[in-house]
GROMACS .gro file of N, CA and C in nm:
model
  432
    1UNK      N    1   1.140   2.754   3.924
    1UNK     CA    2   1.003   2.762   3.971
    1UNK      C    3   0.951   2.622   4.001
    2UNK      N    4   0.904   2.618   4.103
    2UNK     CA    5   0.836   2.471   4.174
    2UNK      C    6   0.678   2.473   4.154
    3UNK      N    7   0.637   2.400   4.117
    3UNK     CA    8   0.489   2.349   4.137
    3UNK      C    9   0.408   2.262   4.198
    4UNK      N   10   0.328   2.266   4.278
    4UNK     CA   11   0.278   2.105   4.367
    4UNK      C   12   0.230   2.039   4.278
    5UNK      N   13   0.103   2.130   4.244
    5UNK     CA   14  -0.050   2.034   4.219
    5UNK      C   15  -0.034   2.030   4.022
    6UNK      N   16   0.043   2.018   3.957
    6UNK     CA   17   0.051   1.995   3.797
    6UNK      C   18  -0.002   1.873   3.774
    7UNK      N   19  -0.098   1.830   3.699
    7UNK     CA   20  -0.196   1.724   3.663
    7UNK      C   21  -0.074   1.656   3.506
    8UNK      N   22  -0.042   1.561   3.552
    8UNK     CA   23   0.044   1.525   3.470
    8UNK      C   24   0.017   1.350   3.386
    9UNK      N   25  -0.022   1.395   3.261
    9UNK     CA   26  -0.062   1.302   3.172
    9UNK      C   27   0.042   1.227   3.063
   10UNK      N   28   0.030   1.078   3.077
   10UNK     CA   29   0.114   1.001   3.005
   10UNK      C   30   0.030   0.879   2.882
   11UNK      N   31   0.070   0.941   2.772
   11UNK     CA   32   0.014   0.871   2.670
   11UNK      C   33   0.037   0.799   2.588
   12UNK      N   34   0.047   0.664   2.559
   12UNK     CA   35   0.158   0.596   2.490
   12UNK      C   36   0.050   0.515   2.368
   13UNK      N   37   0.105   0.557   2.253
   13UNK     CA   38  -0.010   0.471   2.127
   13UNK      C   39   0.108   0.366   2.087
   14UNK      N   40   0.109   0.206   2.092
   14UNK     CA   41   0.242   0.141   2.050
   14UNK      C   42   0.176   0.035   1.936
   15UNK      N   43   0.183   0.077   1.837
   15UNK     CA   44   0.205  -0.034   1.694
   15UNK      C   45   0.298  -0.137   1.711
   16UNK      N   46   0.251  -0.268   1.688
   16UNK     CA   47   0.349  -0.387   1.708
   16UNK      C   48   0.415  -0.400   1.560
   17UNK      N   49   0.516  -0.409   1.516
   17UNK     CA   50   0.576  -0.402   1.426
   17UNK      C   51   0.594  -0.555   1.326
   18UNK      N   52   0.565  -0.609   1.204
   18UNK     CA   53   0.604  -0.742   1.143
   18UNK      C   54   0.748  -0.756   1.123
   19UNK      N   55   0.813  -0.849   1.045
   19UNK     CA   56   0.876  -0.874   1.023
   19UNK      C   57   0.909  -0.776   0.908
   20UNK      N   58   0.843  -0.723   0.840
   20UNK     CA   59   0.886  -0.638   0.714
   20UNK      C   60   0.841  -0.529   0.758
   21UNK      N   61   0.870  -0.463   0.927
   21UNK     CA   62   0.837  -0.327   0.959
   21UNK      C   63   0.685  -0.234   0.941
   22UNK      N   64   0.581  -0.351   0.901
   22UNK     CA   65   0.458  -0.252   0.883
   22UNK      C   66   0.385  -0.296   1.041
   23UNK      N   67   0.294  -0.183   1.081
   23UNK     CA   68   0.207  -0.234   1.182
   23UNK      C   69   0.158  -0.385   1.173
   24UNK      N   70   0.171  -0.432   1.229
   24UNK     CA   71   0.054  -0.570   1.264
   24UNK      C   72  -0.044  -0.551   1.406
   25UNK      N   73  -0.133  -0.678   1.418
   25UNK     CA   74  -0.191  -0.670   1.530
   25UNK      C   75  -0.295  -0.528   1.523
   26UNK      N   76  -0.308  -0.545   1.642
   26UNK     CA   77  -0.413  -0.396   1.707
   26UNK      C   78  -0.307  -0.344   1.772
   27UNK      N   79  -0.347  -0.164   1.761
   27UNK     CA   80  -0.239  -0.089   1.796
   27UNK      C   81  -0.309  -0.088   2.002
   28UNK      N   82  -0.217  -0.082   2.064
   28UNK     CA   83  -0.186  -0.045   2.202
   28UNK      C   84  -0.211   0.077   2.246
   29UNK      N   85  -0.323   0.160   2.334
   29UNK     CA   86  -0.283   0.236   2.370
   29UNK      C   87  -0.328   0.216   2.538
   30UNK      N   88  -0.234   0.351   2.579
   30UNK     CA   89  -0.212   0.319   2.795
   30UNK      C   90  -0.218   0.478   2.801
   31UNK      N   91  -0.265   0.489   2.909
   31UNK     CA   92  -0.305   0.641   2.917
   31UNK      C   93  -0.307   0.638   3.096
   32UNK      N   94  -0.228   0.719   3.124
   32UNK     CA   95  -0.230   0.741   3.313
   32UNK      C   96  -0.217   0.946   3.330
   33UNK      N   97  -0.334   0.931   3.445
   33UNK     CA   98  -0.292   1.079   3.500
   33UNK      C   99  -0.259   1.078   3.649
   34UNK      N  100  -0.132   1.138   3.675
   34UNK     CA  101  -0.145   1.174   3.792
   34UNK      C  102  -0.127   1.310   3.842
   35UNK      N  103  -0.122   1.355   3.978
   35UNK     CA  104  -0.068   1.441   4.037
   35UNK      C  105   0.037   1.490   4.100
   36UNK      N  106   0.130   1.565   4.037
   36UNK     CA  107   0.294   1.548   4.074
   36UNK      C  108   0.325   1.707   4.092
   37UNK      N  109   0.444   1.658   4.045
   37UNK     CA  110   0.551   1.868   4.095
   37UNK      C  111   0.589   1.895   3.931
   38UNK      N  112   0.644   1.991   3.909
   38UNK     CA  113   0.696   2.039   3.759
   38UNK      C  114   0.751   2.135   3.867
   39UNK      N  115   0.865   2.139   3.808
   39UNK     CA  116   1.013   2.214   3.811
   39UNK      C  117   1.078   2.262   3.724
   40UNK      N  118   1.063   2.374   3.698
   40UNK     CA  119   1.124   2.456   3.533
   40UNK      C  120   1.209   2.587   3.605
   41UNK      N  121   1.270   2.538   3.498
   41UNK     CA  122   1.419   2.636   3.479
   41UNK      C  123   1.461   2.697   3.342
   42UNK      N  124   1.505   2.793   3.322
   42UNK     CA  125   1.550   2.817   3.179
   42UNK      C  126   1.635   2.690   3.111
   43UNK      N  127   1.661   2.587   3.177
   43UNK     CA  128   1.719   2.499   3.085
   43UNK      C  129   1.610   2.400   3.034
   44UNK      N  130   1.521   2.372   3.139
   44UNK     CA  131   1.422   2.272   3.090
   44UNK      C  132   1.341   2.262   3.194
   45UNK      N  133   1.297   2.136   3.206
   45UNK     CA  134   1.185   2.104   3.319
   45UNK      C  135   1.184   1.946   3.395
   46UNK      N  136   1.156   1.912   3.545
   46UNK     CA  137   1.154   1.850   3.569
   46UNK      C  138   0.982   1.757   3.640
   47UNK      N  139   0.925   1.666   3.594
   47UNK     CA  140   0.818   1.646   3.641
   47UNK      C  141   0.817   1.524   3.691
   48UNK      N  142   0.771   1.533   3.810
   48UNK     CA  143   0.807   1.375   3.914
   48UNK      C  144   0.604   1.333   3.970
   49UNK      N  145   0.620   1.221   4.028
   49UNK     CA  146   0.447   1.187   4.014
   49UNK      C  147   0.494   1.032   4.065
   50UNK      N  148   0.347   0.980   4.149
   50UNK     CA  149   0.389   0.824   4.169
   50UNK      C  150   0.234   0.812   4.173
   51UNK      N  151   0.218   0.680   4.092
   51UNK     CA  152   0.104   0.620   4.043
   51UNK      C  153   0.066   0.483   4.109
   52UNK      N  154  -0.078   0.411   4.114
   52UNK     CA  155  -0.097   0.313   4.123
   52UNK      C  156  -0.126   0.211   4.051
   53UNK      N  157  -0.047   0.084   3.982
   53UNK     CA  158  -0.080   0.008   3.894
   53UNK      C  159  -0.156  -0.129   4.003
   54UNK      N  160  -0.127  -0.273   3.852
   54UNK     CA  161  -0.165  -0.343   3.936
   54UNK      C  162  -0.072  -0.456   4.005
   55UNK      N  163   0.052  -0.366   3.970
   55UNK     CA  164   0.134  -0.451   4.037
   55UNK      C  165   0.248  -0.357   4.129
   56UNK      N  166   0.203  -0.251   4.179
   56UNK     CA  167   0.224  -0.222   4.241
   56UNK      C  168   0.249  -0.050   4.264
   57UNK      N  169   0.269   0.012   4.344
   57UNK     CA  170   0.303   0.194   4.287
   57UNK      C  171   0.430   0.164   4.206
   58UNK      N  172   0.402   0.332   4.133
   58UNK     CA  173   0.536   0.297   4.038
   58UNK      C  174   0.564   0.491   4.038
   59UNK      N  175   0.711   0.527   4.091
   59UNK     CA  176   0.742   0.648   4.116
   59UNK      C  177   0.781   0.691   3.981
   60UNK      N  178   0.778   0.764   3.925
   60UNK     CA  179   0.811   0.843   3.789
   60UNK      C  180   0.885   0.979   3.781
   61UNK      N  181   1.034   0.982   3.750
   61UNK     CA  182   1.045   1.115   3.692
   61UNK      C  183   1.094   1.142   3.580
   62UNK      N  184   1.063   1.259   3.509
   62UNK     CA  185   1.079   1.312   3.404
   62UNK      C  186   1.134   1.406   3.372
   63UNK      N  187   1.264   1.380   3.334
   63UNK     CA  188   1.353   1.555   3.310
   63UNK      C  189   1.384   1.544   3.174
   64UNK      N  190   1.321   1.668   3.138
   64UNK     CA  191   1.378   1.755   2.990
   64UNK      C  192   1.467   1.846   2.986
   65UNK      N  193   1.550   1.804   2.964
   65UNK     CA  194   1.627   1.900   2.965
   65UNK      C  195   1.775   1.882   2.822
   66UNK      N  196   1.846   2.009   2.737
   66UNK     CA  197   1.883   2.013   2.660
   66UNK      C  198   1.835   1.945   2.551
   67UNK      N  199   1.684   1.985   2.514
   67UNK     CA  200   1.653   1.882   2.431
   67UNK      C  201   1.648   1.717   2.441
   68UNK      N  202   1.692   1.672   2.534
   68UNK     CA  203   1.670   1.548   2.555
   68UNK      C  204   1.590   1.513   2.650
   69UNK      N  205   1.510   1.419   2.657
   69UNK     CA  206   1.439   1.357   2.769
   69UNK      C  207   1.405   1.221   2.844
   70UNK      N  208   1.491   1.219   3.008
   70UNK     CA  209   1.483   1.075   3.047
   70UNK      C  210   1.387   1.068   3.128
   71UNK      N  211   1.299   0.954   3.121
   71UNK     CA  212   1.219   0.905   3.217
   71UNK      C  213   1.250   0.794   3.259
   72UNK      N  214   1.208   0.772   3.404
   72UNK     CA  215   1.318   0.705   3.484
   72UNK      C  216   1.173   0.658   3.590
   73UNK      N  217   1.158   0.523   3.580
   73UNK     CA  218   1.024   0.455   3.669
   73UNK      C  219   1.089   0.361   3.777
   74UNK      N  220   1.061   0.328   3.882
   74UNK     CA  221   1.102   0.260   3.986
   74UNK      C  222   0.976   0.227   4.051
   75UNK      N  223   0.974   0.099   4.111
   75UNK     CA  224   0.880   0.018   4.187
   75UNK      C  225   0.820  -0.060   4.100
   76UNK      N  226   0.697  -0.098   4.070
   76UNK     CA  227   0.600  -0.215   3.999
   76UNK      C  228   0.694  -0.213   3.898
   77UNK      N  229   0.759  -0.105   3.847
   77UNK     CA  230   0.799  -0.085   3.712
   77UNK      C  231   0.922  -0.038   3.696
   78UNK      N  232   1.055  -0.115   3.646
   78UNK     CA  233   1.169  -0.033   3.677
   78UNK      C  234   1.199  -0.019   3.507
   79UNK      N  235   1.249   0.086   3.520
   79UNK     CA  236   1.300   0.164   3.349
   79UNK      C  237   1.357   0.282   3.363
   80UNK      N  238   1.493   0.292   3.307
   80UNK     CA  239   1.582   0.390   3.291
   80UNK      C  240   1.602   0.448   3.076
   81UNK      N  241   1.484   0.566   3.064
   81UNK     CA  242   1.500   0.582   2.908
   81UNK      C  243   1.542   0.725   2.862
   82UNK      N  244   1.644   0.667   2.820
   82UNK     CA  245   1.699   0.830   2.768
   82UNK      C  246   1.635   0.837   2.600
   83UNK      N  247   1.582   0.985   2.554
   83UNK     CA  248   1.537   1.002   2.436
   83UNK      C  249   1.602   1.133   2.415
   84UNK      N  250   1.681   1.098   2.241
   84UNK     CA  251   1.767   1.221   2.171
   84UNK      C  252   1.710   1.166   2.064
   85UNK      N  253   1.697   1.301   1.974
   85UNK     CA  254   1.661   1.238   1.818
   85UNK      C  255   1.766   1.175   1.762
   86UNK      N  256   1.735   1.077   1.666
   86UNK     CA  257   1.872   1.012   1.625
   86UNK      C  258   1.935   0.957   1.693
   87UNK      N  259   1.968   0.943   1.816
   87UNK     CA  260   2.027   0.844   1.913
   87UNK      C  261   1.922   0.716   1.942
   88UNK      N  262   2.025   0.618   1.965
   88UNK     CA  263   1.981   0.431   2.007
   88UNK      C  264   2.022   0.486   2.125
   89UNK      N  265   1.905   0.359   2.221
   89UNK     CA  266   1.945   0.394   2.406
   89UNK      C  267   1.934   0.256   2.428
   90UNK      N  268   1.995   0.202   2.501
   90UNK     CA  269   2.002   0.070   2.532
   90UNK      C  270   1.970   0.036   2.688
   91UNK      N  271   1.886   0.010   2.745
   91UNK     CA  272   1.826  -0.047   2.866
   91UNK      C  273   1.797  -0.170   2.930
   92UNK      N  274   1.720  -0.145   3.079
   92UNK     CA  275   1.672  -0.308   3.079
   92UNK      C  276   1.530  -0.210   3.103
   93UNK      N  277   1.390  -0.312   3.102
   93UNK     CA  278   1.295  -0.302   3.157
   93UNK      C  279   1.214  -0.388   3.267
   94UNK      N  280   1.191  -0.378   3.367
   94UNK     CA  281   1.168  -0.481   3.457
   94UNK      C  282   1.000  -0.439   3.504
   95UNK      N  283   0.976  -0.573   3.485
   95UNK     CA  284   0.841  -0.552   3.560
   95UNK      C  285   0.861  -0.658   3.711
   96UNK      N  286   0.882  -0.606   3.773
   96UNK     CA  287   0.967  -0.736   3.901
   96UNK      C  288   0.871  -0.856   3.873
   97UNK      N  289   0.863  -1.009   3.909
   97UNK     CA  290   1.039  -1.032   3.874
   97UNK      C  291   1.139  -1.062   3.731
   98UNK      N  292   1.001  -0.997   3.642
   98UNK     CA  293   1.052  -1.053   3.499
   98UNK      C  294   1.147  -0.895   3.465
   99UNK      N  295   1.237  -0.929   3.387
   99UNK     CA  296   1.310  -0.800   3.315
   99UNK      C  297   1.334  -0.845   3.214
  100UNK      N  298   1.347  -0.740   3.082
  100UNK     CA  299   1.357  -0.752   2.946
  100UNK      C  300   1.470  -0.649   2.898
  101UNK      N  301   1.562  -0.693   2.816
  101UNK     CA  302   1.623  -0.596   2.718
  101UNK      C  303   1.584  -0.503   2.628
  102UNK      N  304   1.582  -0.389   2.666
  102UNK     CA  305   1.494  -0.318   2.540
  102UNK      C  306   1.594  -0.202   2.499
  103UNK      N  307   1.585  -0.171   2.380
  103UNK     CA  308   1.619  -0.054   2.259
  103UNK      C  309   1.533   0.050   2.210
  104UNK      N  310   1.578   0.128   2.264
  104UNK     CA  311   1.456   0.235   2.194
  104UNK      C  312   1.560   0.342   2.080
  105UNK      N  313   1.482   0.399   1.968
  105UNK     CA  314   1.553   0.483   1.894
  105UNK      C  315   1.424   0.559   1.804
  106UNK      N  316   1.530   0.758   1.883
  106UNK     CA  317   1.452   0.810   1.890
  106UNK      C  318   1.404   0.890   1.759
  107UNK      N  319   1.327   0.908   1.675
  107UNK     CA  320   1.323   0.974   1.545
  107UNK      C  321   1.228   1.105   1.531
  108UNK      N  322   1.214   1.184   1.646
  108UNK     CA  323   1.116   1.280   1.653
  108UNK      C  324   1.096   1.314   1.785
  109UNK      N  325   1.090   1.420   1.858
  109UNK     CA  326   1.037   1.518   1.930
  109UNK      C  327   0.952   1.617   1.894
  110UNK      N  328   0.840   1.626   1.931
  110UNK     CA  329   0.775   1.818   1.923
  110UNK      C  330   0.704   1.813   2.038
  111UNK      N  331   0.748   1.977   2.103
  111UNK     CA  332   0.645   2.047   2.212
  111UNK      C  333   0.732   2.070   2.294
  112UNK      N  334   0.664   2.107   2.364
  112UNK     CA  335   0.794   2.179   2.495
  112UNK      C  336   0.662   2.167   2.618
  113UNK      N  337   0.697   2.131   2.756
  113UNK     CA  338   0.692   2.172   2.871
  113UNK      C  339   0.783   2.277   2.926
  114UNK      N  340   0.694   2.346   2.971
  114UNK     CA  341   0.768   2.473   3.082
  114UNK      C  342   0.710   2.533   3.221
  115UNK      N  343   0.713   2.626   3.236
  115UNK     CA  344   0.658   2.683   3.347
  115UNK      C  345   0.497   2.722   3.339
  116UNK      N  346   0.472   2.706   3.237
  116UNK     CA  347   0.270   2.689   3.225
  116UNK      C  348   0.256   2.551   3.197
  117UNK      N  349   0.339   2.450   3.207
  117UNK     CA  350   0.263   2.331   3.180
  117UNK      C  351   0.342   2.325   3.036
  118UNK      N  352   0.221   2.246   2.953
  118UNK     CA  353   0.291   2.212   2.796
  118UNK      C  354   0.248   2.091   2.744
  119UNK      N  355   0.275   2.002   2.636
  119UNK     CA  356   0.236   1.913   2.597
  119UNK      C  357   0.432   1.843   2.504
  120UNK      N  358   0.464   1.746   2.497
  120UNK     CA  359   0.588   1.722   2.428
  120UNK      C  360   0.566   1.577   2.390
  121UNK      N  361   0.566   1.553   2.227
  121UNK     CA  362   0.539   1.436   2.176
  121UNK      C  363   0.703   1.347   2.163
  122UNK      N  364   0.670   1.250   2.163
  122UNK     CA  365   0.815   1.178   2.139
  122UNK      C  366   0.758   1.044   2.044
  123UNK      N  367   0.851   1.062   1.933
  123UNK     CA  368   0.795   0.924   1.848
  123UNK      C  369   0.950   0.816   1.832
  124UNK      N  370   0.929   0.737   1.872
  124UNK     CA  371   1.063   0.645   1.865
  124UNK      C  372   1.017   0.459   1.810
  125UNK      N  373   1.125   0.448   1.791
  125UNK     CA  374   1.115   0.285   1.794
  125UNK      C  375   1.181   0.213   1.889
  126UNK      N  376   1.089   0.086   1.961
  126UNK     CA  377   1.156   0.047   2.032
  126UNK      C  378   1.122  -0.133   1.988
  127UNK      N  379   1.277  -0.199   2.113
  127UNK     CA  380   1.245  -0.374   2.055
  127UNK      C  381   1.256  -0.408   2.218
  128UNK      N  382   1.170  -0.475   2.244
  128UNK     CA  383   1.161  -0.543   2.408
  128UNK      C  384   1.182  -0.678   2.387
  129UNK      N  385   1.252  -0.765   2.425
  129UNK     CA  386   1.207  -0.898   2.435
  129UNK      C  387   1.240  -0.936   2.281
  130UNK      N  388   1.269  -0.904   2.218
  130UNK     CA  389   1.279  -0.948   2.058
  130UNK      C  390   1.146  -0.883   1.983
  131UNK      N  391   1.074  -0.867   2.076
  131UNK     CA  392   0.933  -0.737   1.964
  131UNK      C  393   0.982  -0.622   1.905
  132UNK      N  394   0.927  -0.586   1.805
  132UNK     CA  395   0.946  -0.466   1.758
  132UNK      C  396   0.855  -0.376   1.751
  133UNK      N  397   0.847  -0.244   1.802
  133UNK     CA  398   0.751  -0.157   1.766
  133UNK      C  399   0.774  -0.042   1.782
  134UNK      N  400   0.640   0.033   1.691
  134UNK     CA  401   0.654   0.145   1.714
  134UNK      C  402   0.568   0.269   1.784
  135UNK      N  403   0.653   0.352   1.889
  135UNK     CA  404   0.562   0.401   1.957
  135UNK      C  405   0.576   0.591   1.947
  136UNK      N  406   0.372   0.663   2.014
  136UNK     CA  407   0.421   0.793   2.026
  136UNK      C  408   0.350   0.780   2.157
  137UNK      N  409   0.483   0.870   2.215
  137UNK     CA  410   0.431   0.914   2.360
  137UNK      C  411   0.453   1.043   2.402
  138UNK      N  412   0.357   1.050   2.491
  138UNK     CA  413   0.265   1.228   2.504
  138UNK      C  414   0.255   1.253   2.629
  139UNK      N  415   0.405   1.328   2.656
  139UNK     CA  416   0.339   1.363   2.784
  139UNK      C  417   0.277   1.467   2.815
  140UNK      N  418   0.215   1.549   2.931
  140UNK     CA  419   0.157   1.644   2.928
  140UNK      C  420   0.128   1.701   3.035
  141UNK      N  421   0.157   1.833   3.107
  141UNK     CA  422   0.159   1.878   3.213
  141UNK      C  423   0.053   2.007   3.203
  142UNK      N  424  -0.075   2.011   3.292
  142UNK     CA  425  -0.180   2.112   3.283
  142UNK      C  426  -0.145   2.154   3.451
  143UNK      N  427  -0.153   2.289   3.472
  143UNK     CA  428  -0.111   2.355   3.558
  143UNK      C  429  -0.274   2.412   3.586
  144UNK      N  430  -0.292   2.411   3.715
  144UNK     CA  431  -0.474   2.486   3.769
  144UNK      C  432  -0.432   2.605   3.814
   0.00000   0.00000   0.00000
């Protein structure tokens, strides 16, 4: 099943992590909506969307599928992230022309997207650049 008009929300709360793993700093949060497609199948779902930052559009897709979920950004913003519970993913992140090494590891999923939309939390840790932190991100697909 294909969808045009799915209002598709991305929510990221990121705790900067100390040296002895407790929050420091002020926690981070980034919040974008756009308007994209959702594509569901009995295996999972696919949700694609391209946004405007300030450094430039940035195309987004999102497939869930077997329990796992990669999101995959290109343009202002390049990032290839695969999320399994219990699995380390090893990447680059680029904000053109700077790019960073980053690690994410994933310790939690809940929710499901499907063919009404849905909400699916992902809580992981990740290290960019030698930072450490920890983040939950929310995505969320409302169907009109």
């Amino acid at each position: 099943m294909h969808i045009d008009n799915a209002k598709i929300t991305l929510k990221s709360i990121i705790d900067n992590l100390s040296d002895t793993g407790l929050p420091s700093d002020e926690r981070e949060v980034a919040e974008s909506t756009a308007i994209g497609t959702l594509t569901a199948s009995d295996r999972g779902a696919v949700l694609s969307f391209s946004e405007e930052s300030e450094g430039g559009q940035i195309r987004t897709k999102i497939e869930i599928i077997d329990g796992r979920v990669r999101v995959c950004r290109h343009g202002a913003i390049e990032s290839d992230l695969l999320f399994s519970v219990g699995v380390a993913h090893t990447s680059v992140y680029g904000a053109p022309p700077y790019t960073f090494d980053m690690r994410i590891f994933t310790r939690k999923m809940r929710g499901k997207i499907g063919e009404a939309g849905g909400s699916l939390d992902i809580f992981y840790d990740m290290e960019i650049g030698g930072a450490k932190k920890s983040v939950k991100m929310t995505v969320a697909c409302e169907i009109s």
